[in-house]
PDB file of C-alpha atoms and ligand atoms in Angstrom:
ATOM      1  CA  MET Q   1       0.258 -29.040  -0.242  1.00 43.00           C
ATOM      2  CA  ARG Q   2      -1.867 -31.004  -3.154  1.00 47.00           C
ATOM      3  CA  MET Q   3      -5.397 -31.003  -1.908  1.00 49.00           C
ATOM      4  CA  GLY Q   4      -8.884 -29.358  -2.649  1.00 57.00           C
ATOM      5  CA  HIS Q   5      -7.972 -26.369  -0.771  1.00 66.00           C
ATOM      6  CA  THR Q   6      -5.126 -24.737   1.355  1.00 65.00           C
ATOM      7  CA  VAL Q   7      -6.067 -25.758   4.798  1.00 75.00           C
ATOM      8  CA  ASN Q   8      -6.124 -22.171   5.924  1.00 94.00           C
ATOM      9  CA  PHE Q   9      -5.324 -19.720   3.125  1.00 96.00           C
ATOM     10  CA  GLN Q  10      -5.138 -16.678   5.012  1.00 96.00           C
ATOM     11  CA  ASP Q  11      -2.578 -18.406   7.700  1.00 96.00           C
ATOM     12  CA  GLU Q  12      -0.794 -19.682   5.025  1.00 97.00           C
ATOM     13  CA  LEU Q  13      -0.553 -16.103   2.945  1.00 98.00           C
ATOM     14  CA  THR Q  14       0.670 -14.557   6.322  1.00 97.00           C
ATOM     15  CA  ARG Q  15       3.297 -17.121   6.896  1.00 97.00           C
ATOM     16  CA  LYS Q  16       4.751 -16.939   3.383  1.00 98.00           C
ATOM     17  CA  THR Q  17       4.490 -13.248   3.201  1.00 98.00           C
ATOM     18  CA  THR Q  18       6.512 -12.959   6.669  1.00 98.00           C
ATOM     19  CA  GLU Q  19       9.159 -15.352   4.903  1.00 98.00           C
ATOM     20  CA  ALA Q  20       9.170 -13.223   1.995  1.00 98.00           C
ATOM     21  CA  ASP Q  21       9.661 -10.162   4.279  1.00 98.00           C
ATOM     22  CA  GLN Q  22      12.820 -11.985   5.894  1.00 97.00           C
ATOM     23  CA  ILE Q  23      14.137 -13.081   2.712  1.00 98.00           C
ATOM     24  CA  LEU Q  24      14.008  -9.352   1.425  1.00 98.00           C
ATOM     25  CA  ARG Q  25      15.659  -8.250   4.640  1.00 96.00           C
ATOM     26  CA  ASN Q  26      18.612 -10.674   4.248  1.00 97.00           C
ATOM     27  CA  TYR Q  27      19.428  -9.057   0.966  1.00 97.00           C
ATOM     28  CA  LEU Q  28      19.346  -5.574   1.913  1.00 96.00           C
ATOM     29  CA  PRO Q  29      22.850  -4.005   1.666  1.00 93.00           C
ATOM     30  CA  ASP Q  30      24.515  -3.317   4.609  1.00 90.00           C
ATOM     31  CA  SER Q  31      25.599   0.337   4.921  1.00 82.00           C
ATOM     32  CA  GLU Q  32      29.281  -0.003   4.580  1.00 90.00           C
ATOM     33  CA  GLY Q  33      31.238   1.608   1.560  1.00 93.00           C
ATOM     34  CA  PHE Q  34      28.248   4.018   0.550  1.00 95.00           C
ATOM     35  CA  PRO Q  35      26.238   6.921   1.590  1.00 94.00           C
ATOM     36  CA  ARG Q  36      24.232   6.185   4.559  1.00 95.00           C
ATOM     37  CA  THR Q  37      21.334   8.433   3.381  1.00 96.00           C
ATOM     38  CA  LEU Q  38      21.135   6.334   0.247  1.00 97.00           C
ATOM     39  CA  ALA Q  39      20.951   3.094   2.241  1.00 96.00           C
ATOM     40  CA  GLU Q  40      18.174   4.578   4.205  1.00 97.00           C
ATOM     41  CA  ALA Q  41      16.152   5.932   1.218  1.00 97.00           C
ATOM     42  CA  MET Q  42      16.705   2.350  -0.342  1.00 97.00           C
ATOM     43  CA  SER Q  43      15.197   0.565   2.603  1.00 96.00           C
ATOM     44  CA  TYR Q  44      12.558   3.239   3.562  1.00 97.00           C
ATOM     45  CA  SER Q  45       9.921   1.922   0.905  1.00 94.00           C
ATOM     46  CA  LEU Q  46      10.971  -1.467   0.565  1.00 96.00           C
ATOM     47  CA  THR Q  47      10.641  -2.229   4.235  1.00 94.00           C
ATOM     48  CA  ALA Q  48       7.401  -0.405   4.382  1.00 94.00           C
ATOM     49  CA  GLY Q  49       5.435  -3.653   3.583  1.00 89.00           C
ATOM     50  CA  GLY Q  50       3.377  -4.458   0.381  1.00 95.00           C
ATOM     51  CA  LYS Q  51       1.822  -7.600  -0.513  1.00 97.00           C
ATOM     52  CA  ARG Q  52       5.032  -9.120  -1.690  1.00 98.00           C
ATOM     53  CA  LEU Q  53       3.050 -10.705  -4.609  1.00 98.00           C
ATOM     54  CA  ARG Q  54       5.684 -10.937  -7.060  1.00 98.00           C
ATOM     55  CA  MET Q  55       8.055 -12.519  -4.442  1.00 98.00           C
ATOM     56  CA  LEU Q  56       5.428 -15.229  -3.732  1.00 98.00           C
ATOM     57  CA  LEU Q  57       4.606 -15.943  -7.228  1.00 98.00           C
ATOM     58  CA  LEU Q  58       8.196 -16.582  -7.918  1.00 98.00           C
ATOM     59  CA  ALA Q  59       8.599 -18.721  -4.987  1.00 98.00           C
ATOM     60  CA  GLU Q  60       5.337 -20.544  -5.776  1.00 98.00           C
ATOM     61  CA  SER Q  61       6.473 -21.015  -9.384  1.00 98.00           C
ATOM     62  CA  TYR Q  62       9.822 -22.465  -8.440  1.00 98.00           C
ATOM     63  CA  ARG Q  63       8.539 -24.991  -5.939  1.00 98.00           C
ATOM     64  CA  ALA Q  64       5.703 -26.057  -8.409  1.00 97.00           C
ATOM     65  CA  ALA Q  65       8.123 -26.595 -10.978  1.00 98.00           C
ATOM     66  CA  GLY Q  66      10.167 -28.890  -8.637  1.00 98.00           C
ATOM     67  CA  GLY Q  67      13.122 -26.587  -7.620  1.00 98.00           C
ATOM     68  CA  ARG Q  68      14.751 -27.675  -4.522  1.00 97.00           C
ATOM     69  CA  GLU Q  69      17.365 -25.189  -3.808  1.00 98.00           C
ATOM     70  CA  LYS Q  70      18.058 -21.765  -2.244  1.00 98.00           C
ATOM     71  CA  VAL Q  71      18.643 -19.956  -5.592  1.00 98.00           C
ATOM     72  CA  TYR Q  72      15.136 -18.451  -5.751  1.00 98.00           C
ATOM     73  CA  GLU Q  73      15.718 -16.312  -2.736  1.00 98.00           C
ATOM     74  CA  PRO Q  74      17.914 -13.843  -4.148  1.00 98.00           C
ATOM     75  CA  PHE Q  75      15.567 -13.723  -7.142  1.00 98.00           C
ATOM     76  CA  MET Q  76      12.478 -13.172  -4.790  1.00 98.00           C
ATOM     77  CA  ALA Q  77      14.473 -10.210  -3.363  1.00 98.00           C
ATOM     78  CA  GLY Q  78      15.572  -8.672  -6.710  1.00 98.00           C
ATOM     79  CA  ILE Q  79      12.251  -8.804  -8.141  1.00 98.00           C
ATOM     80  CA  GLU Q  80      10.641  -6.797  -5.268  1.00 98.00           C
ATOM     81  CA  MET Q  81      13.499  -4.445  -5.566  1.00 98.00           C
ATOM     82  CA  ILE Q  82      12.794  -3.748  -9.089  1.00 98.00           C
ATOM     83  CA  HIS Q  83       9.082  -3.598  -8.384  1.00 98.00           C
ATOM     84  CA  THR Q  84       9.811  -1.008  -5.572  1.00 98.00           C
ATOM     85  CA  HIS Q  85      11.966   1.101  -7.847  1.00 98.00           C
ATOM     86  CA  SER Q  86       9.135   1.241 -10.189  1.00 98.00           C
ATOM     87  CA  LEU Q  87       6.778   2.517  -7.511  1.00 98.00           C
ATOM     88  CA  ILE Q  88       9.311   5.151  -6.013  1.00 98.00           C
ATOM     89  CA  HIS Q  89       9.606   6.296  -9.490  1.00 98.00           C
ATOM     90  CA  ASP Q  90       6.096   6.444 -10.309  1.00 97.00           C
ATOM     91  CA  ASP Q  91       5.231   8.513  -7.261  1.00 97.00           C
ATOM     92  CA  LEU Q  92       7.750  11.383  -8.465  1.00 98.00           C
ATOM     93  CA  PRO Q  93       6.643  14.676  -9.362  1.00 97.00           C
ATOM     94  CA  ALA Q  94       7.558  14.108 -12.968  1.00 96.00           C
ATOM     95  CA  LEU Q  95       5.164  11.287 -13.061  1.00 94.00           C
ATOM     96  CA  ASP Q  96       2.027  10.618 -10.783  1.00 93.00           C
ATOM     97  CA  ASN Q  97       3.195  13.126  -7.928  1.00 94.00           C
ATOM     98  CA  ASP Q  98       2.007  11.345  -5.050  1.00 94.00           C
ATOM     99  CA  ASP Q  99       2.523  11.941  -1.439  1.00 96.00           C
ATOM    100  CA  TYR Q 100       1.660   8.576  -0.045  1.00 96.00           C
ATOM    101  CA  ARG Q 101       2.445   4.746  -0.899  1.00 96.00           C
ATOM    102  CA  ARG Q 102       2.723   1.604   1.232  1.00 95.00           C
ATOM    103  CA  GLY Q 103       0.930   3.773   4.073  1.00 94.00           C
ATOM    104  CA  ARG Q 104       3.983   6.022   4.231  1.00 96.00           C
ATOM    105  CA  LEU Q 105       5.000   9.328   2.929  1.00 97.00           C
ATOM    106  CA  THR Q 106       6.533   8.511  -0.451  1.00 98.00           C
ATOM    107  CA  THR Q 107      10.398   8.255  -0.669  1.00 98.00           C
ATOM    108  CA  HIS Q 108      10.846  11.601  -2.379  1.00 98.00           C
ATOM    109  CA  LYS Q 109       8.724  13.319   0.158  1.00 98.00           C
ATOM    110  CA  VAL Q 110      10.942  12.409   2.932  1.00 98.00           C
ATOM    111  CA  TYR Q 111      14.465  12.340   1.300  1.00 98.00           C
ATOM    112  CA  GLY Q 112      14.011  14.914  -1.510  1.00 98.00           C
ATOM    113  CA  GLU Q 113      13.439  14.366  -5.104  1.00 98.00           C
ATOM    114  CA  ALA Q 114      16.875  13.792  -6.008  1.00 98.00           C
ATOM    115  CA  LEU Q 115      17.101  11.136  -3.512  1.00 98.00           C
ATOM    116  CA  GLY Q 116      14.046   9.623  -4.868  1.00 98.00           C
ATOM    117  CA  ILE Q 117      15.475   9.444  -8.152  1.00 98.00           C
ATOM    118  CA  LEU Q 118      18.804   7.819  -6.922  1.00 98.00           C
ATOM    119  CA  ALA Q 119      16.990   5.566  -4.408  1.00 98.00           C
ATOM    120  CA  GLY Q 120      14.927   4.095  -7.304  1.00 98.00           C
ATOM    121  CA  ASP Q 121      17.946   3.754  -9.679  1.00 98.00           C
ATOM    122  CA  ALA Q 122      20.087   2.133  -6.675  1.00 98.00           C
ATOM    123  CA  LEU Q 123      17.396  -0.469  -6.117  1.00 98.00           C
ATOM    124  CA  LEU Q 124      16.905  -1.067  -9.751  1.00 98.00           C
ATOM    125  CA  ASN Q 125      20.879  -1.813 -10.108  1.00 98.00           C
ATOM    126  CA  TYR Q 126      21.253  -3.472  -6.691  1.00 98.00           C
ATOM    127  CA  ALA Q 127      18.403  -5.957  -7.866  1.00 98.00           C
ATOM    128  CA  TYR Q 128      20.892  -7.353 -10.256  1.00 98.00           C
ATOM    129  CA  GLU Q 129      23.797  -7.538  -7.772  1.00 98.00           C
ATOM    130  CA  VAL Q 130      21.575  -9.485  -5.555  1.00 98.00           C
ATOM    131  CA  MET Q 131      20.389 -11.956  -8.382  1.00 98.00           C
ATOM    132  CA  LEU Q 132      23.711 -12.549  -9.761  1.00 98.00           C
ATOM    133  CA  GLU Q 133      24.585 -13.756  -6.025  1.00 97.00           C
ATOM    134  CA  GLY Q 134      22.066 -16.557  -7.108  1.00 98.00           C
ATOM    135  CA  PHE Q 135      24.585 -18.215  -9.207  1.00 98.00           C
ATOM    136  CA  SER Q 136      26.469 -19.511  -6.188  1.00 98.00           C
ATOM    137  CA  LEU Q 137      23.444 -21.150  -4.963  1.00 98.00           C
ATOM    138  CA  THR Q 138      22.700 -23.472  -7.899  1.00 98.00           C
ATOM    139  CA  ALA Q 139      24.089 -26.467  -9.584  1.00 98.00           C
ATOM    140  CA  TYR Q 140      22.458 -24.869 -12.981  1.00 98.00           C
ATOM    141  CA  PRO Q 141      24.115 -21.518 -13.427  1.00 98.00           C
ATOM    142  CA  ASP Q 142      22.481 -21.631 -17.118  1.00 98.00           C
ATOM    143  CA  ARG Q 143      18.991 -21.696 -15.591  1.00 98.00           C
ATOM    144  CA  ALA Q 144      19.963 -18.688 -13.460  1.00 98.00           C
ATOM    145  CA  ALA Q 145      21.052 -16.890 -16.555  1.00 98.00           C
ATOM    146  CA  ALA Q 146      18.076 -17.624 -18.549  1.00 98.00           C
ATOM    147  CA  ALA Q 147      15.849 -16.423 -15.285  1.00 98.00           C
ATOM    148  CA  LEU Q 148      17.846 -13.262 -15.278  1.00 98.00           C
ATOM    149  CA  SER Q 149      17.251 -12.591 -18.894  1.00 98.00           C
ATOM    150  CA  VAL Q 150      13.350 -13.124 -18.484  1.00 98.00           C
ATOM    151  CA  ILE Q 151      13.490 -10.679 -15.521  1.00 98.00           C
ATOM    152  CA  ALA Q 152      15.564  -8.084 -17.610  1.00 98.00           C
ATOM    153  CA  ARG Q 153      13.319  -8.321 -20.691  1.00 98.00           C
ATOM    154  CA  LYS Q 154      10.071  -8.168 -18.907  1.00 98.00           C
ATOM    155  CA  THR Q 155      10.713  -5.379 -16.980  1.00 97.00           C
ATOM    156  CA  GLY Q 156      12.662  -3.342 -19.454  1.00 97.00           C
ATOM    157  CA  ILE Q 157      11.755  -1.212 -23.044  1.00 97.00           C
ATOM    158  CA  ARG Q 158       9.561  -4.265 -24.428  1.00 97.00           C
ATOM    159  CA  GLY Q 159       7.911  -4.576 -21.045  1.00 98.00           C
ATOM    160  CA  MET Q 160       7.293  -2.737 -17.953  1.00 98.00           C
ATOM    161  CA  LEU Q 161       9.218   0.415 -19.068  1.00 97.00           C
ATOM    162  CA  GLY Q 162       7.774   0.634 -22.536  1.00 97.00           C
ATOM    163  CA  GLY Q 163       4.129   0.501 -20.924  1.00 97.00           C
ATOM    164  CA  GLN Q 164       5.111   3.061 -18.567  1.00 96.00           C
ATOM    165  CA  SER Q 165       6.533   5.230 -21.363  1.00 97.00           C
ATOM    166  CA  PHE Q 166       3.438   5.030 -23.412  1.00 97.00           C
ATOM    167  CA  ASP Q 167       1.225   5.765 -20.569  1.00 95.00           C
ATOM    168  CA  VAL Q 168       2.982   8.792 -19.580  1.00 93.00           C
ATOM    169  CA  GLU Q 169       3.268   9.936 -23.246  1.00 93.00           C
ATOM    170  CA  ASN Q 170      -0.764   9.542 -23.509  1.00 93.00           C
ATOM    171  CA  ASP Q 171      -1.629  11.092 -20.146  1.00 89.00           C
ATOM    172  CA  GLY Q 172      -4.796  13.268 -20.513  1.00 87.00           C
ATOM    173  CA  LYS Q 173      -5.431  12.130 -24.104  1.00 91.00           C
ATOM    174  CA  PRO Q 174      -8.252   9.920 -25.267  1.00 90.00           C
ATOM    175  CA  LEU Q 175      -7.115   6.288 -25.422  1.00 94.00           C
ATOM    176  CA  ASP Q 176      -8.991   3.346 -27.147  1.00 94.00           C
ATOM    177  CA  ALA Q 177      -9.410   0.045 -25.953  1.00 94.00           C
ATOM    178  CA  ALA Q 178      -6.261  -1.402 -27.777  1.00 96.00           C
ATOM    179  CA  SER Q 179      -3.860   1.277 -26.459  1.00 96.00           C
ATOM    180  CA  LEU Q 180      -5.396   0.667 -22.834  1.00 97.00           C
ATOM    181  CA  ASP Q 181      -4.560  -2.982 -23.383  1.00 97.00           C
ATOM    182  CA  TYR Q 182      -1.094  -2.491 -24.634  1.00 97.00           C
ATOM    183  CA  ILE Q 183      -0.311  -0.297 -21.532  1.00 97.00           C
ATOM    184  CA  TYR Q 184      -1.919  -2.911 -19.007  1.00 98.00           C
ATOM    185  CA  ARG Q 185       0.015  -5.688 -20.441  1.00 98.00           C
ATOM    186  CA  ASN Q 186       3.285  -4.031 -20.315  1.00 98.00           C
ATOM    187  CA  LYS Q 187       2.979  -1.671 -17.633  1.00 97.00           C
ATOM    188  CA  THR Q 188       1.606  -4.199 -15.024  1.00 98.00           C
ATOM    189  CA  SER Q 189       1.337  -7.774 -16.688  1.00 98.00           C
ATOM    190  CA  ALA Q 190       4.935  -7.878 -17.648  1.00 98.00           C
ATOM    191  CA  LEU Q 191       6.142  -7.726 -13.921  1.00 98.00           C
ATOM    192  CA  ILE Q 192       3.888 -10.386 -13.055  1.00 98.00           C
ATOM    193  CA  GLU Q 193       4.775 -12.757 -15.925  1.00 98.00           C
ATOM    194  CA  ALA Q 194       8.416 -12.204 -15.133  1.00 98.00           C
ATOM    195  CA  PRO Q 195       8.447 -13.848 -11.391  1.00 98.00           C
ATOM    196  CA  LEU Q 196       6.158 -16.680 -12.630  1.00 98.00           C
ATOM    197  CA  MET Q 197       8.394 -17.412 -15.754  1.00 98.00           C
ATOM    198  CA  ALA Q 198      11.694 -16.846 -13.955  1.00 98.00           C
ATOM    199  CA  GLY Q 199      10.767 -19.028 -10.798  1.00 98.00           C
ATOM    200  CA  ALA Q 200       9.833 -21.919 -13.408  1.00 98.00           C
ATOM    201  CA  VAL Q 201      12.836 -21.411 -15.519  1.00 98.00           C
ATOM    202  CA  LEU Q 202      15.181 -21.524 -12.345  1.00 98.00           C
ATOM    203  CA  ALA Q 203      13.722 -24.963 -11.560  1.00 98.00           C
ATOM    204  CA  GLY Q 204      14.397 -26.218 -15.190  1.00 98.00           C
ATOM    205  CA  ALA Q 205      10.911 -26.044 -16.450  1.00 98.00           C
ATOM    206  CA  ASP Q 206      10.392 -26.646 -20.293  1.00 98.00           C
ATOM    207  CA  SER Q 207       9.724 -23.591 -22.726  1.00 98.00           C
ATOM    208  CA  ARG Q 208       5.955 -24.981 -23.108  1.00 98.00           C
ATOM    209  CA  THR Q 209       5.395 -24.436 -19.476  1.00 98.00           C
ATOM    210  CA  GLU Q 210       7.126 -20.967 -19.502  1.00 98.00           C
ATOM    211  CA  GLN Q 211       4.692 -20.161 -22.360  1.00 98.00           C
ATOM    212  CA  LEU Q 212       1.820 -21.035 -20.394  1.00 98.00           C
ATOM    213  CA  LEU Q 213       2.915 -19.285 -17.434  1.00 98.00           C
ATOM    214  CA  GLU Q 214       3.449 -16.256 -19.262  1.00 98.00           C
ATOM    215  CA  GLN Q 215      -0.175 -16.386 -20.637  1.00 98.00           C
ATOM    216  CA  ALA Q 216      -1.340 -16.987 -16.935  1.00 98.00           C
ATOM    217  CA  GLY Q 217       0.723 -13.845 -15.879  1.00 98.00           C
ATOM    218  CA  THR Q 218      -0.877 -11.791 -18.462  1.00 98.00           C
ATOM    219  CA  TYR Q 219      -4.145 -12.569 -17.394  1.00 98.00           C
ATOM    220  CA  ILE Q 220      -3.158 -12.192 -13.864  1.00 98.00           C
ATOM    221  CA  GLY Q 221      -1.823  -8.738 -14.803  1.00 98.00           C
ATOM    222  CA  LEU Q 222      -4.513  -7.490 -16.572  1.00 98.00           C
ATOM    223  CA  ALA Q 223      -7.179  -8.415 -13.634  1.00 98.00           C
ATOM    224  CA  PHE Q 224      -4.680  -6.956 -11.003  1.00 98.00           C
ATOM    225  CA  GLN Q 225      -4.568  -3.541 -12.917  1.00 98.00           C
ATOM    226  CA  ILE Q 226      -8.181  -3.531 -13.311  1.00 98.00           C
ATOM    227  CA  ARG Q 227      -8.927  -4.115  -9.692  1.00 98.00           C
ATOM    228  CA  ASP Q 228      -6.607  -1.530  -8.828  1.00 97.00           C
ATOM    229  CA  ASP Q 229      -8.444   0.756 -11.217  1.00 97.00           C
ATOM    230  CA  ILE Q 230     -11.650  -0.113  -9.213  1.00 97.00           C
ATOM    231  CA  LEU Q 231      -9.816   0.475  -5.941  1.00 97.00           C
ATOM    232  CA  ASP Q 232      -9.029   3.544  -7.198  1.00 96.00           C
ATOM    233  CA  VAL Q 233     -12.487   5.001  -7.190  1.00 96.00           C
ATOM    234  CA  THR Q 234     -14.109   2.862  -4.373  1.00 96.00           C
ATOM    235  CA  SER Q 235     -11.427   2.373  -1.586  1.00 95.00           C
ATOM    236  CA  ASP Q 236     -10.094   4.979   0.741  1.00 95.00           C
ATOM    237  CA  SER Q 237      -6.510   6.057   1.283  1.00 95.00           C
ATOM    238  CA  LYS Q 238      -6.247   4.614   4.667  1.00 94.00           C
ATOM    239  CA  THR Q 239      -6.984   0.838   3.210  1.00 95.00           C
ATOM    240  CA  LEU Q 240      -5.164   1.602   0.346  1.00 95.00           C
ATOM    241  CA  GLY Q 241      -2.011   3.274   1.797  1.00 94.00           C
ATOM    242  CA  LYS Q 242      -1.807   5.501  -1.185  1.00 92.00           C
ATOM    243  CA  PRO Q 243      -4.093   8.308  -2.589  1.00 92.00           C
ATOM    244  CA  VAL Q 244      -7.496   7.361  -3.976  1.00 95.00           C
ATOM    245  CA  TYR Q 245      -8.795   9.241  -7.231  1.00 94.00           C
ATOM    246  CA  SER Q 246      -5.184   9.339  -8.361  1.00 90.00           C
ATOM    247  CA  ASP Q 247      -6.337   8.394 -11.956  1.00 89.00           C
ATOM    248  CA  GLU Q 248      -8.750  11.241 -12.094  1.00 89.00           C
ATOM    249  CA  LYS Q 249      -5.868  13.638 -10.768  1.00 88.00           C
ATOM    250  CA  ASN Q 250      -3.446  12.483 -13.556  1.00 85.00           C
ATOM    251  CA  HIS Q 251      -6.478  12.763 -16.318  1.00 87.00           C
ATOM    252  CA  LYS Q 252      -5.987   9.064 -16.914  1.00 90.00           C
ATOM    253  CA  VAL Q 253      -8.012   6.813 -18.904  1.00 93.00           C
ATOM    254  CA  THR Q 254      -8.754   3.416 -17.164  1.00 95.00           C
ATOM    255  CA  TYR Q 255     -10.604   0.317 -17.593  1.00 96.00           C
ATOM    256  CA  VAL Q 256     -13.242   1.887 -15.396  1.00 96.00           C
ATOM    257  CA  THR Q 257     -13.532   5.282 -16.942  1.00 94.00           C
ATOM    258  CA  LEU Q 258     -14.024   3.367 -20.255  1.00 95.00           C
ATOM    259  CA  TYR Q 259     -16.706   0.824 -18.792  1.00 96.00           C
ATOM    260  CA  GLY Q 260     -17.557   1.353 -15.616  1.00 96.00           C
ATOM    261  CA  THR Q 261     -17.232  -0.515 -12.190  1.00 96.00           C
ATOM    262  CA  GLY Q 262     -19.689  -3.247 -13.039  1.00 97.00           C
ATOM    263  CA  LYS Q 263     -18.292  -4.291 -16.262  1.00 97.00           C
ATOM    264  CA  ALA Q 264     -14.717  -3.671 -14.893  1.00 97.00           C
ATOM    265  CA  ALA Q 265     -15.551  -6.297 -11.740  1.00 97.00           C
ATOM    266  CA  GLU Q 266     -16.825  -9.008 -14.460  1.00 98.00           C
ATOM    267  CA  LYS Q 267     -13.762  -8.480 -16.388  1.00 98.00           C
ATOM    268  CA  VAL Q 268     -11.586  -9.371 -13.219  1.00 98.00           C
ATOM    269  CA  HIS Q 269     -13.716 -12.101 -12.648  1.00 98.00           C
ATOM    270  CA  ASP Q 270     -13.295 -13.554 -16.178  1.00 98.00           C
ATOM    271  CA  LEU Q 271      -9.536 -12.868 -16.593  1.00 98.00           C
ATOM    272  CA  THR Q 272      -8.965 -14.391 -13.087  1.00 98.00           C
ATOM    273  CA  GLY Q 273     -10.389 -17.820 -14.176  1.00 98.00           C
ATOM    274  CA  ARG Q 274      -8.485 -17.964 -17.530  1.00 98.00           C
ATOM    275  CA  ALA Q 275      -5.584 -17.268 -15.552  1.00 98.00           C
ATOM    276  CA  VAL Q 276      -6.182 -20.096 -13.169  1.00 98.00           C
ATOM    277  CA  GLU Q 277      -6.776 -22.395 -16.154  1.00 98.00           C
ATOM    278  CA  TYR Q 278      -3.365 -21.478 -17.608  1.00 98.00           C
ATOM    279  CA  LEU Q 279      -1.705 -22.385 -14.110  1.00 98.00           C
ATOM    280  CA  ARG Q 280      -3.668 -25.559 -14.322  1.00 98.00           C
ATOM    281  CA  SER Q 281      -1.999 -26.336 -17.646  1.00 98.00           C
ATOM    282  CA  ALA Q 282       1.292 -25.538 -16.470  1.00 98.00           C
ATOM    283  CA  PHE Q 283       1.125 -27.157 -12.962  1.00 97.00           C
ATOM    284  CA  GLY Q 284      -1.633 -29.003 -12.441  1.00 96.00           C
ATOM    285  CA  GLN Q 285      -3.659 -28.153  -9.458  1.00 93.00           C
ATOM    286  CA  GLU Q 286      -1.616 -25.868  -7.098  1.00 91.00           C
ATOM    287  CA  SER Q 287      -3.898 -24.704  -4.445  1.00 92.00           C
ATOM    288  CA  PHE Q 288      -2.073 -21.972  -2.915  1.00 97.00           C
ATOM    289  CA  LEU Q 289      -1.090 -20.437  -6.194  1.00 98.00           C
ATOM    290  CA  GLU Q 290      -4.806 -20.644  -7.138  1.00 97.00           C
ATOM    291  CA  GLU Q 291      -6.149 -19.121  -4.182  1.00 97.00           C
ATOM    292  CA  LEU Q 292      -3.463 -16.397  -4.206  1.00 98.00           C
ATOM    293  CA  VAL Q 293      -4.385 -15.349  -7.472  1.00 98.00           C
ATOM    294  CA  GLN Q 294      -8.046 -15.378  -6.721  1.00 97.00           C
ATOM    295  CA  SER Q 295      -7.660 -13.443  -3.606  1.00 97.00           C
ATOM    296  CA  MET Q 296      -5.959 -10.851  -5.834  1.00 97.00           C
ATOM    297  CA  ALA Q 297      -9.364 -10.597  -7.797  1.00 97.00           C
ATOM    298  CA  VAL Q 298     -11.197  -9.368  -4.509  1.00 96.00           C
ATOM    299  CA  ARG Q 299      -8.268  -7.668  -2.682  1.00 96.00           C
ATOM    300  CA  ASN Q 300      -9.202  -4.531  -1.058  1.00 94.00           C
ATOM    301  CA  LYS Q 301      -5.340  -3.156  -1.206  1.00 93.00           C
TER     302      LYS Q 301
HETATM  303  C1  GRG C   1      12.352   4.960 -14.321  1.00 74.34           C
HETATM  304  C2  GRG C   1      11.059   7.152 -14.123  1.00 74.34           C
HETATM  305  C3  GRG C   1      10.882   5.493 -14.157  1.00 74.34           C
HETATM  306  C4  GRG C   1       9.564   5.250 -13.909  1.00 74.34           C
HETATM  307  C5  GRG C   1       9.408   3.670 -13.831  1.00 74.34           C
HETATM  308  C6  GRG C   1       7.649   1.535 -14.655  1.00 74.34           C
HETATM  309  C7  GRG C   1       7.222   2.631 -13.630  1.00 74.34           C
HETATM  310  C8  GRG C   1       7.874   3.775 -13.269  1.00 74.34           C
HETATM  311  C9  GRG C   1       6.046   2.573 -13.041  1.00 74.34           C
HETATM  312  C10 GRG C   1       5.229   1.540 -13.171  1.00 74.34           C
HETATM  313  C11 GRG C   1       4.791   1.462 -11.666  1.00 74.34           C
HETATM  314  C12 GRG C   1       3.130   0.984 -11.767  1.00 74.34           C
HETATM  315  C13 GRG C   1       2.349   1.834 -10.858  1.00 74.34           C
HETATM  316  C14 GRG C   1       2.698  -0.001 -12.263  1.00 74.34           C
HETATM  317  C15 GRG C   1       1.327  -0.363 -12.067  1.00 74.34           C
HETATM  318  C16 GRG C   1       1.225  -1.797 -11.125  1.00 74.34           C
HETATM  319  C17 GRG C   1       0.563  -1.640  -9.967  1.00 74.34           C
HETATM  320  C18 GRG C   1      -0.923  -1.519  -9.730  1.00 74.34           C
HETATM  321  C19 GRG C   1       1.522  -1.458  -8.930  1.00 74.34           C
HETATM  322  C20 GRG C   1       1.059  -1.673  -7.568  1.00 74.34           C
HETATM  323  O1  GRG C   1       1.463  -2.822  -7.158  1.00 74.34           O
HETATM  324  P1  GRG C   1       0.983  -3.737  -5.626  1.00 74.34           P
HETATM  325  O2  GRG C   1      -0.480  -3.376  -5.444  1.00 74.34           O
HETATM  326  O3  GRG C   1       1.994  -2.799  -4.828  1.00 74.34           O
HETATM  327  O4  GRG C   1       1.236  -5.002  -5.889  1.00 74.34           O
HETATM  328  P2  GRG C   1       2.620  -3.326  -3.188  1.00 74.34           P
HETATM  329  O5  GRG C   1       2.605  -1.982  -2.555  1.00 74.34           O
HETATM  330  O6  GRG C   1       1.377  -4.117  -2.514  1.00 74.34           O
HETATM  331  O7  GRG C   1       3.822  -4.186  -3.512  1.00 74.34           O
END
């Protein structure tokens, strides 16, 4: 809807999140032909909820770029499977060793460490099987191939995995601002840039639009991660659905430990404003998308 504000943003958000949940369920594997326990472990965390932010960004970007086919649906499911894989692995004993996520015991706590590793791997792999199904839902397979390439690149060694790897390597060590920036841009922003860019690419957007969305995604991701750092020291585990003071437990340098919560909150506000400007340059005014991004700056979970 193109007007000053989405009529009721919260209602729209609830409706779109419910739709995203349904799309995700449509693309869960049926448990034929592979071990039932693996099927259960894959869907356990995936169906536990979560904000579905990356799915919504992909759908909104596709729509705003003029896309009208159903091809975005398997890509929405795929990006959420990759995101959930990263959370399952992030919670493993070798990484953050956390017991709760999305308000439930973590996957490895319920199914054991080996199944936690395998369910994460399975979701990452299955995400690509699902996205490849998108090729039969579009008259533009070249666009689907380009979107797949964006997602593979942004979640890989020069994106999310690179950032996470540098983060883990530097656990407990002092970090300067530039290193922290590298970690946040890759570990978190890359998986926000990916759905914004892939959605637009699927709809046939030009490379200028893609670049504007990449920049918007970088800022949204940085703001998102700094808000995460703030919530880690100001919220409670019931609201978050995951433990608080996780960064302190893991001896992590964060934006909050470097600059304090006040400065961090200012930074979130500033980055969000910049992100919205880039979104406007890409799409003109898209009320729901802008309000979604603004709501992430003040999110409580
Ligand atoms: C392959 C061993 C191995 C690990 C990969 C890449 C990776 C592990 C982890 C990165 C995961 C991570 C915690 C990134 C930080 C971004 C972040 C704050 C994620 C939480 O996302 P939300 O708040 O979660 O959107 P919900 O539950 O709402 O979907």
